[in-house]
Short mmCIF file of C-alpha atoms in Angstrom, two decimals:
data_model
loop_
_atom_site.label_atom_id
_atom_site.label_comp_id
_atom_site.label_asym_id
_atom_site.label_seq_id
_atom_site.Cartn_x
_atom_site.Cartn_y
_atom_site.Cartn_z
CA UNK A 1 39.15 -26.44 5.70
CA UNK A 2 35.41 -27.26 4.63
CA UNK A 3 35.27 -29.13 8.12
CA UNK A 4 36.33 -26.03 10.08
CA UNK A 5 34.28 -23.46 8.05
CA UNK A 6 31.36 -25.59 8.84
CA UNK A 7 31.96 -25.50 12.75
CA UNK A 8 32.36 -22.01 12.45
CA UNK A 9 29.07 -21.68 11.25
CA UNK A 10 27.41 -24.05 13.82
CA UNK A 11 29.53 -21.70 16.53
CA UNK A 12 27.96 -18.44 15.16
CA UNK A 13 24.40 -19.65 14.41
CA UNK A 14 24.72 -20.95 18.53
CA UNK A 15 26.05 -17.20 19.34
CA UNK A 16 23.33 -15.58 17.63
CA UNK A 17 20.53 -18.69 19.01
CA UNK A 18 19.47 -19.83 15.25
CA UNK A 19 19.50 -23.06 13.40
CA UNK A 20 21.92 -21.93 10.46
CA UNK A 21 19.40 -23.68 7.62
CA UNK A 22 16.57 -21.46 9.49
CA UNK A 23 18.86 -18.17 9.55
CA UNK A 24 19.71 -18.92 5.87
CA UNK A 25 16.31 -19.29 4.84
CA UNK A 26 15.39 -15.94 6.49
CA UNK A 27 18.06 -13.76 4.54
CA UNK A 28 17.08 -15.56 1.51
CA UNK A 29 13.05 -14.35 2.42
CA UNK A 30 14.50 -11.02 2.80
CA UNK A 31 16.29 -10.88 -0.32
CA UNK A 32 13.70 -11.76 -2.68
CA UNK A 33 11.36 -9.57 -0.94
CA UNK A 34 13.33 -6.35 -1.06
CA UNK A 35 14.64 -6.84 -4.91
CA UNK A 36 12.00 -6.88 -7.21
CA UNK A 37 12.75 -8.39 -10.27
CA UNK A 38 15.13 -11.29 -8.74
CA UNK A 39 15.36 -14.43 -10.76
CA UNK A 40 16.78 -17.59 -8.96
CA UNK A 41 18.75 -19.48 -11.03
CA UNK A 42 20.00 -22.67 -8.63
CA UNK A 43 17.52 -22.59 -5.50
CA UNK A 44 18.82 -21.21 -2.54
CA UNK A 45 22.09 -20.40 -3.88
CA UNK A 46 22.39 -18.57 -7.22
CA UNK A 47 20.84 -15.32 -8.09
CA UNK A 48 20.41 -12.51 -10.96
CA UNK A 49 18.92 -9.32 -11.10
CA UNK A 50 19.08 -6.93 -14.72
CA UNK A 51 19.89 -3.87 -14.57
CA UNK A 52 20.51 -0.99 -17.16
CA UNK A 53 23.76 1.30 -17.34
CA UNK A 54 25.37 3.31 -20.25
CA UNK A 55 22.58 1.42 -22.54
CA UNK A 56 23.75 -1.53 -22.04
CA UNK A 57 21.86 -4.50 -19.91
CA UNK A 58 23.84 -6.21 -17.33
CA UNK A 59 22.88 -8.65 -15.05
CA UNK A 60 23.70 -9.02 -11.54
CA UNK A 61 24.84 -12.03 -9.90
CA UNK A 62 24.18 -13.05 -6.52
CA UNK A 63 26.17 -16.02 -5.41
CA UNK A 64 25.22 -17.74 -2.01
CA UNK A 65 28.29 -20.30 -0.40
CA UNK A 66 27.64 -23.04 1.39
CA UNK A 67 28.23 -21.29 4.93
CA UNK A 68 25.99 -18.23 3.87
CA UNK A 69 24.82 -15.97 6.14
CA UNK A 70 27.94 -16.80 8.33
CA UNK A 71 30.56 -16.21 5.18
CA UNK A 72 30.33 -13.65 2.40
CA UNK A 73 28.60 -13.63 -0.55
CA UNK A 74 29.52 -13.18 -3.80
CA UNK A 75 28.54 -10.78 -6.38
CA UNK A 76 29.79 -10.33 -9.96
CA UNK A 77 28.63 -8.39 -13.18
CA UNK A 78 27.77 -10.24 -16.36
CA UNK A 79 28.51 -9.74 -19.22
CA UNK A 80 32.57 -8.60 -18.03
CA UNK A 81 32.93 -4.73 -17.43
CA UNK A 82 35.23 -1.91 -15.72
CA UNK A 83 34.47 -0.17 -12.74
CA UNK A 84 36.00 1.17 -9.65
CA UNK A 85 34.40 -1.68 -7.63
CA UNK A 86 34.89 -4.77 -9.77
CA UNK A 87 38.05 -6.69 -10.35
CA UNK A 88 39.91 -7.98 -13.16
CA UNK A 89 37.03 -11.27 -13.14
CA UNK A 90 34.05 -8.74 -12.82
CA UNK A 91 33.24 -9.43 -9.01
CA UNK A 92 32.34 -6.89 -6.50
CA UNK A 93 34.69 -6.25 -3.91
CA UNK A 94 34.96 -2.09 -3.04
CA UNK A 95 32.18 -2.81 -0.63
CA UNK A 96 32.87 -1.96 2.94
CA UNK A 97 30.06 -4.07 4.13
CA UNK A 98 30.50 -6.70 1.59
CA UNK A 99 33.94 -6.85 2.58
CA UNK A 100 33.01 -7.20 6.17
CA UNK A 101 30.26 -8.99 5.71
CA UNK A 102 28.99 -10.36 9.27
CA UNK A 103 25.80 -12.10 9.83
CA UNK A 104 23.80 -8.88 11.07
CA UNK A 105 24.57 -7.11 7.59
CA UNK A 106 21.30 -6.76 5.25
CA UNK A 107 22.10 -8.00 1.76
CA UNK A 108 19.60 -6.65 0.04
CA UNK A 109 21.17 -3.13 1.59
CA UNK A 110 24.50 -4.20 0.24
CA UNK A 111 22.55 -4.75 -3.60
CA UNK A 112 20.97 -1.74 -3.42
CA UNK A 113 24.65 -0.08 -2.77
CA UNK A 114 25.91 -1.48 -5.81
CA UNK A 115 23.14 -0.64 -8.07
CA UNK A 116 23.10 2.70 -6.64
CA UNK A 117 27.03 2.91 -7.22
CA UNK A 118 26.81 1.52 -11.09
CA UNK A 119 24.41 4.67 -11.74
CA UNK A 120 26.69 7.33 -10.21
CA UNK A 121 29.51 5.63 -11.95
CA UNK A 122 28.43 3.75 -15.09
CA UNK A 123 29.85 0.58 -15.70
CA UNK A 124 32.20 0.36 -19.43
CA UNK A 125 32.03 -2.59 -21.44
CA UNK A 126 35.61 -4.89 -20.73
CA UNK A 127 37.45 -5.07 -24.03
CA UNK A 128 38.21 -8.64 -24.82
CA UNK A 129 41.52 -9.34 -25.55
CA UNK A 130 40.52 -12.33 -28.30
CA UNK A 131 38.47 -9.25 -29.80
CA UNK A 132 41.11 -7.20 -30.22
CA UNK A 133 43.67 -9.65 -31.66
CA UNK A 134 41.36 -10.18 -34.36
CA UNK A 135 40.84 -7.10 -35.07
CA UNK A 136 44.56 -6.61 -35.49
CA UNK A 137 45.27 -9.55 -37.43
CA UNK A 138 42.80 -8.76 -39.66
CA UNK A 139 43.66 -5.36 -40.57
CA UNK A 140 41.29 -3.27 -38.87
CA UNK A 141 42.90 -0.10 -37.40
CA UNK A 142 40.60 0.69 -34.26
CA UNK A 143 41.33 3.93 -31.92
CA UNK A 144 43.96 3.90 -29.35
CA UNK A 145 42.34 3.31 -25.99
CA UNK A 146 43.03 5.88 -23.49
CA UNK A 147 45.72 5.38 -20.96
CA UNK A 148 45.00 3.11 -18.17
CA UNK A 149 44.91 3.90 -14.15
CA UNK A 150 45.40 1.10 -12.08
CA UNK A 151 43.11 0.79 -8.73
CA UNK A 152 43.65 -2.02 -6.08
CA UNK A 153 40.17 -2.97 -7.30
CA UNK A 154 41.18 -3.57 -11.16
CA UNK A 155 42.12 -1.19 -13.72
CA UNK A 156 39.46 1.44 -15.98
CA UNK A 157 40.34 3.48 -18.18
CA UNK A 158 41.32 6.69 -17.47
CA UNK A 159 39.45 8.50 -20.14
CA UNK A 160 36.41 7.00 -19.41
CA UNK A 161 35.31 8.64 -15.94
CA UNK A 162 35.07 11.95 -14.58
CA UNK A 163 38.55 13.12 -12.68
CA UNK A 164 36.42 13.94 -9.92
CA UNK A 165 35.54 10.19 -9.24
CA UNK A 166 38.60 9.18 -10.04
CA UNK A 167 39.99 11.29 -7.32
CA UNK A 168 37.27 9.92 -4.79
CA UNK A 169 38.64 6.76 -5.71
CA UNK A 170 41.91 6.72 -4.66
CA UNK A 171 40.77 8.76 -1.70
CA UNK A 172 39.28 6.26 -1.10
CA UNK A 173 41.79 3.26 -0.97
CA UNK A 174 44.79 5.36 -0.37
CA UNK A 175 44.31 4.72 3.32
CA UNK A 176 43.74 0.86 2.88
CA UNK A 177 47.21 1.06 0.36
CA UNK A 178 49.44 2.39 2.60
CA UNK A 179 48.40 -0.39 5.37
CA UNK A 180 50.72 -3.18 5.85
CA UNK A 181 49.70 -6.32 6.03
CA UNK A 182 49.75 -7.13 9.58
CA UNK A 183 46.91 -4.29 9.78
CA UNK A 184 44.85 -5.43 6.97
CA UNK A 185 44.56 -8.67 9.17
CA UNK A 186 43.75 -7.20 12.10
CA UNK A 187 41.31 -5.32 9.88
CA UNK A 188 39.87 -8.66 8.88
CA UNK A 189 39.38 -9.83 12.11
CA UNK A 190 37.99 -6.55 13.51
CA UNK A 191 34.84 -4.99 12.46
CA UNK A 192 34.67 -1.73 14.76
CA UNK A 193 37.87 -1.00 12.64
CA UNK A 194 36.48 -0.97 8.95
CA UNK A 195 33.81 0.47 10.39
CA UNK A 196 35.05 3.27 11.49
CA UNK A 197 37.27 3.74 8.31
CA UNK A 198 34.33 3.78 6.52
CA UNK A 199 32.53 6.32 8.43
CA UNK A 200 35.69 8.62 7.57
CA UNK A 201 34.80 7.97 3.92
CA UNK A 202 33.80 11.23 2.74
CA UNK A 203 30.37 10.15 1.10
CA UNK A 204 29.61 8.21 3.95
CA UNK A 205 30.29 11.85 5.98
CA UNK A 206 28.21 13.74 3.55
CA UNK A 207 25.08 11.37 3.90
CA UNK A 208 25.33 11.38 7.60
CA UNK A 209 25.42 15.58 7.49
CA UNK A 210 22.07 15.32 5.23
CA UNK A 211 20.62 12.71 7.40
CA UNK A 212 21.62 15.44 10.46
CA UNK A 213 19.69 18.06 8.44
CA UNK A 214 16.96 15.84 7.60
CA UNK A 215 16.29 15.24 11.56
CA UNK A 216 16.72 19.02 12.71
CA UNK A 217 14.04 19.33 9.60
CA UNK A 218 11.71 16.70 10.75
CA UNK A 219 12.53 18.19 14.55
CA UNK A 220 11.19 21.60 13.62
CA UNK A 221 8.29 20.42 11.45
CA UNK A 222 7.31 18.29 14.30
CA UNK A 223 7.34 21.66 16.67
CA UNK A 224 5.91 23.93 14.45
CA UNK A 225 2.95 20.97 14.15
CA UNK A 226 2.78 20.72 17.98
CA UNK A 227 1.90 24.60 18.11
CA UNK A 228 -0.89 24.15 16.19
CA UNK A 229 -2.36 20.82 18.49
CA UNK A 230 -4.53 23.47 20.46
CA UNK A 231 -6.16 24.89 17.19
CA UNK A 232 -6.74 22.04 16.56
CA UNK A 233 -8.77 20.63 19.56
CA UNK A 234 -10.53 23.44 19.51
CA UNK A 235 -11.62 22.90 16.15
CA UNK A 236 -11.90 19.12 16.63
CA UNK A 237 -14.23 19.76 19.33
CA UNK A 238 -16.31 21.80 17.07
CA UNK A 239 -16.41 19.38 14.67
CA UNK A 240 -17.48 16.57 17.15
CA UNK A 241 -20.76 19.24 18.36
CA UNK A 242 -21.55 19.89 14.88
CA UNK A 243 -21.99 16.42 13.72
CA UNK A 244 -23.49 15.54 17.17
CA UNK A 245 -26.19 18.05 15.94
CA UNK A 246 -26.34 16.47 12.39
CA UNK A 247 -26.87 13.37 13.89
CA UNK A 248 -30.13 14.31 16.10
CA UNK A 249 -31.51 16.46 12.96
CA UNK A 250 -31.30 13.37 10.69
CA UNK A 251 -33.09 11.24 13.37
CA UNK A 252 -35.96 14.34 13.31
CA UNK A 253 -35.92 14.36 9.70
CA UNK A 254 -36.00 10.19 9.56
CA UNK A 255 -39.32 10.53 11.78
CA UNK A 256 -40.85 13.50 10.08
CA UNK A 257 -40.69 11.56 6.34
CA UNK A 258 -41.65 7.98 8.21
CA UNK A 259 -44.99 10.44 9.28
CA UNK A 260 -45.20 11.98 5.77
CA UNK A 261 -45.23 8.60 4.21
CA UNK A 262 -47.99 7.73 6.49
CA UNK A 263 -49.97 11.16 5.85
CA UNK A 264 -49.00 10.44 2.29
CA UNK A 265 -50.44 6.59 1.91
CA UNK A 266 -53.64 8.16 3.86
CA UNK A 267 -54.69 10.90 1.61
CA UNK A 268 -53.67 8.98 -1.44
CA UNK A 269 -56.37 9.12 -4.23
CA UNK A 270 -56.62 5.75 -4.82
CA UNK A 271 -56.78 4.97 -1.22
CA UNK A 272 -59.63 7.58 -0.37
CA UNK A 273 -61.34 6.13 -2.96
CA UNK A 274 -61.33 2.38 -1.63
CA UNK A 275 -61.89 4.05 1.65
CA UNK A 276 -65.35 5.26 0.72
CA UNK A 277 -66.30 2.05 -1.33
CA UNK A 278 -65.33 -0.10 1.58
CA UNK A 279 -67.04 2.50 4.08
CA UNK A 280 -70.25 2.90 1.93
CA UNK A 281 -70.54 -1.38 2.13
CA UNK A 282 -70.09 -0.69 5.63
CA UNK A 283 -73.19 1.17 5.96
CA UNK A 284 -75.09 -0.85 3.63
CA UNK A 285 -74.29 -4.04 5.53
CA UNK A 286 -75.35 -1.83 8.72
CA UNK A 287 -78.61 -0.77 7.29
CA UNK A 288 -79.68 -4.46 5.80
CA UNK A 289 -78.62 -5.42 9.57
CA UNK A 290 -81.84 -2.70 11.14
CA UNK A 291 -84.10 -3.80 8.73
CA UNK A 292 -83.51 -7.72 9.99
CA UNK A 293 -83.95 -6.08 13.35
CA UNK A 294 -87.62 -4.53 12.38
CA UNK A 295 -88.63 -7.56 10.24
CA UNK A 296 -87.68 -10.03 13.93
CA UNK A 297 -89.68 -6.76 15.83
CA UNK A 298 -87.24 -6.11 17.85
CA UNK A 299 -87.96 -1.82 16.49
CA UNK A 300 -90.49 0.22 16.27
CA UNK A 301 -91.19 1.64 13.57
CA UNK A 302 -89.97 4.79 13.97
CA UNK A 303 -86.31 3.66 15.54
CA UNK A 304 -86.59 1.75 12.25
CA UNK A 305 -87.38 4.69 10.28
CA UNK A 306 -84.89 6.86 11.54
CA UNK A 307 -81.98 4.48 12.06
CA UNK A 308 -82.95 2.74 8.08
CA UNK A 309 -82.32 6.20 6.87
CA UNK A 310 -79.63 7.43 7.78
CA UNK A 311 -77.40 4.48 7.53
CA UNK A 312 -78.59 3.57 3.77
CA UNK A 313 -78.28 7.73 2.95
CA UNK A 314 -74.84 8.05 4.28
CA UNK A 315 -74.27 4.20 2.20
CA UNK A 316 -75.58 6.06 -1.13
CA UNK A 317 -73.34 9.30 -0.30
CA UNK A 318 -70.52 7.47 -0.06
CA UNK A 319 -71.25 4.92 -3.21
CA UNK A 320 -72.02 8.11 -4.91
CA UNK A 321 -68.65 9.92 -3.92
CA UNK A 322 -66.35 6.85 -4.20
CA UNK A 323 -67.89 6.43 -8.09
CA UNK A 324 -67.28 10.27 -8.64
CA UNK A 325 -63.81 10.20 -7.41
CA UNK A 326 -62.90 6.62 -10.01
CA UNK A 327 -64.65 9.10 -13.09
CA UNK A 328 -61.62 11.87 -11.80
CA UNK A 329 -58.86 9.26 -11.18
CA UNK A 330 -59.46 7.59 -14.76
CA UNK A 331 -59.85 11.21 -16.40
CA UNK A 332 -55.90 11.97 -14.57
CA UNK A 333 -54.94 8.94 -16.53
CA UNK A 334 -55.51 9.53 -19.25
CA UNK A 335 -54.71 12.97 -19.72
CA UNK A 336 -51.09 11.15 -18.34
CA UNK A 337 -50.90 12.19 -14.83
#
């Protein structure tokens, strides 16, 4: 049986061109990457995820076979409880797609399902039978549990859960109960079948109706945001001159501060003042320079005169101011400007 389970595999892993190790490794990938929280307990094959319900923590068990993605996982509820979609040993088996499981389904999908299932219905705590015995033998009275309706999926108690969901419940499966077992295997051997049974589920009928509302929705917000595309090229347009204008004022004001800066380092005090100095040893140097001149006679006296004059005056005017303007800059100081 293990022999012909494994050529199975190899048969679908050819039909859908994967190695079956490869295809394996790329639902398990997917798996831990859409459930947060997932702990792997045996590598590759074994997982749990906690969850919450009724105040209670429960874990979630993920069990990977051998011939996984090409057979069906298994999925089970620790510690034991009662719901509509677990069996007498705690396993998961009211899911369609888990039922059906093919290669192309998305497990993580089929998790999220459950969880989502264990909040609309809470899961109740299994009464253990050992429990109860002792309990009994011991002397302890303990209240009468309410009466018991049987599903094909286990039994819960029927005080325990809304009659609304019970009623969706056997909606449910009343179909798959009255189905003999000729059809059941036919069933098993042909997904377009469950399929569409479960599309005639009536939550799976009320999800596709919102999902129907939710694209007419997104259809007529899309519309309504198509009318206002002119609008908005108008105004993009706008937007585009405006900061095309920005941009050649900055590069004006960029030049105008580089010229301040310049204007600014020029009249500086402190550079006006070196300005003279330097500018009054300029003339000096000029004037020591004519006087060489008349002392090799290359002037006459009165070129030499003239010429002396006016270069060492304008050398003392400038001394004079440069000395004047240190006196001002040192008073500024120390008054603290």
């Amino acid at each position: 049986m293990l022999r012909n389970a494994k050529r199975s595999s190899l048969r679908g892993a050819a039909a859908v061109g994967g190695n079956p190790q490869d295809l394996r490794s790329t639902k398990i990938f997917e798996l831990k990457t859409r459930c947060p929280g997932l702990l792997e307990r045996v590598a590759d094959s074994e997982f749990s995820l906690s969850f919450s319900c009724g105040g209670t923590e429960y874990l979630l068990i993920i069990t990977l076979p051998i011939e996984f993605p090409f057979a069906s996982p298994v999925l089970s509820v620790q510690p034991p409880a009662q719901h509509p979609l677990l069996d007498e040993a705690s396993t998961v088996c009211g899911i369609t797609d888990l039922t059906a499981f093919s290669i192309h389904a998305s497990l993580p999908d089929i998790v999220h399902q459950v969880l989502s299932e264990f909040i609309t219905v809470p899961l109740s705590k299994r009464q253990d039978s050992a429990t109860s015995a002792a309990s009994s033998s011991s002397g302890i009275v303990e209240a009468r549990s309410p009466p018991m309706t049987m599903y094909m999926n286990g039994t819960i108690p029927s005080g325990t859960l809304p009659g609304d969901v019970r009623l969706r419940s056997t909606s449910i499966y009343s179909e798959v109960n009255a189905l003999s077992v000729d059809d059941l295997r036919e069933w098993s051997t042909d997904d377009m079948k469950v399929k569409e049974f479960a599309e005639r589920l009536p939550h799976v009928r009320t999800r596709k109706e919102a999902l129907r509302q939710l694209a007419e929705s997104n259809e007529a917000l899309a519309k309504a945001n198509l009318s206002t595309k002119d609008g908005l090229d108008e105004k993009r347009c706008r937007v585009l001159a405006l900061y095309e204008e920005l941009s050649q004022s900055k590069q004006q004001f960029d030049t105008s501060q580089e010229t301040f800066r310049l204007l600014e380092r020029s009249y500086n005090p402190q550079t006006l003042k070196d300005g003279l100095a330097r500018s009054a040893q300029e003339a000096e140097e000029e004037s020591d320079g004519i006087a060489q001149q008349f002392l090799n006679k290359e002037l006459e006296v009165d070129e030499f005169l003239r010429r002396f004059m006016e270069t060492r005056t304008r050398s003392h005017e400038r001394s004079a101011k440069a000395e004047r303007l240190h006196l001002q800059l040192e008073a500024l100081h120390r008054a603290g400007f």
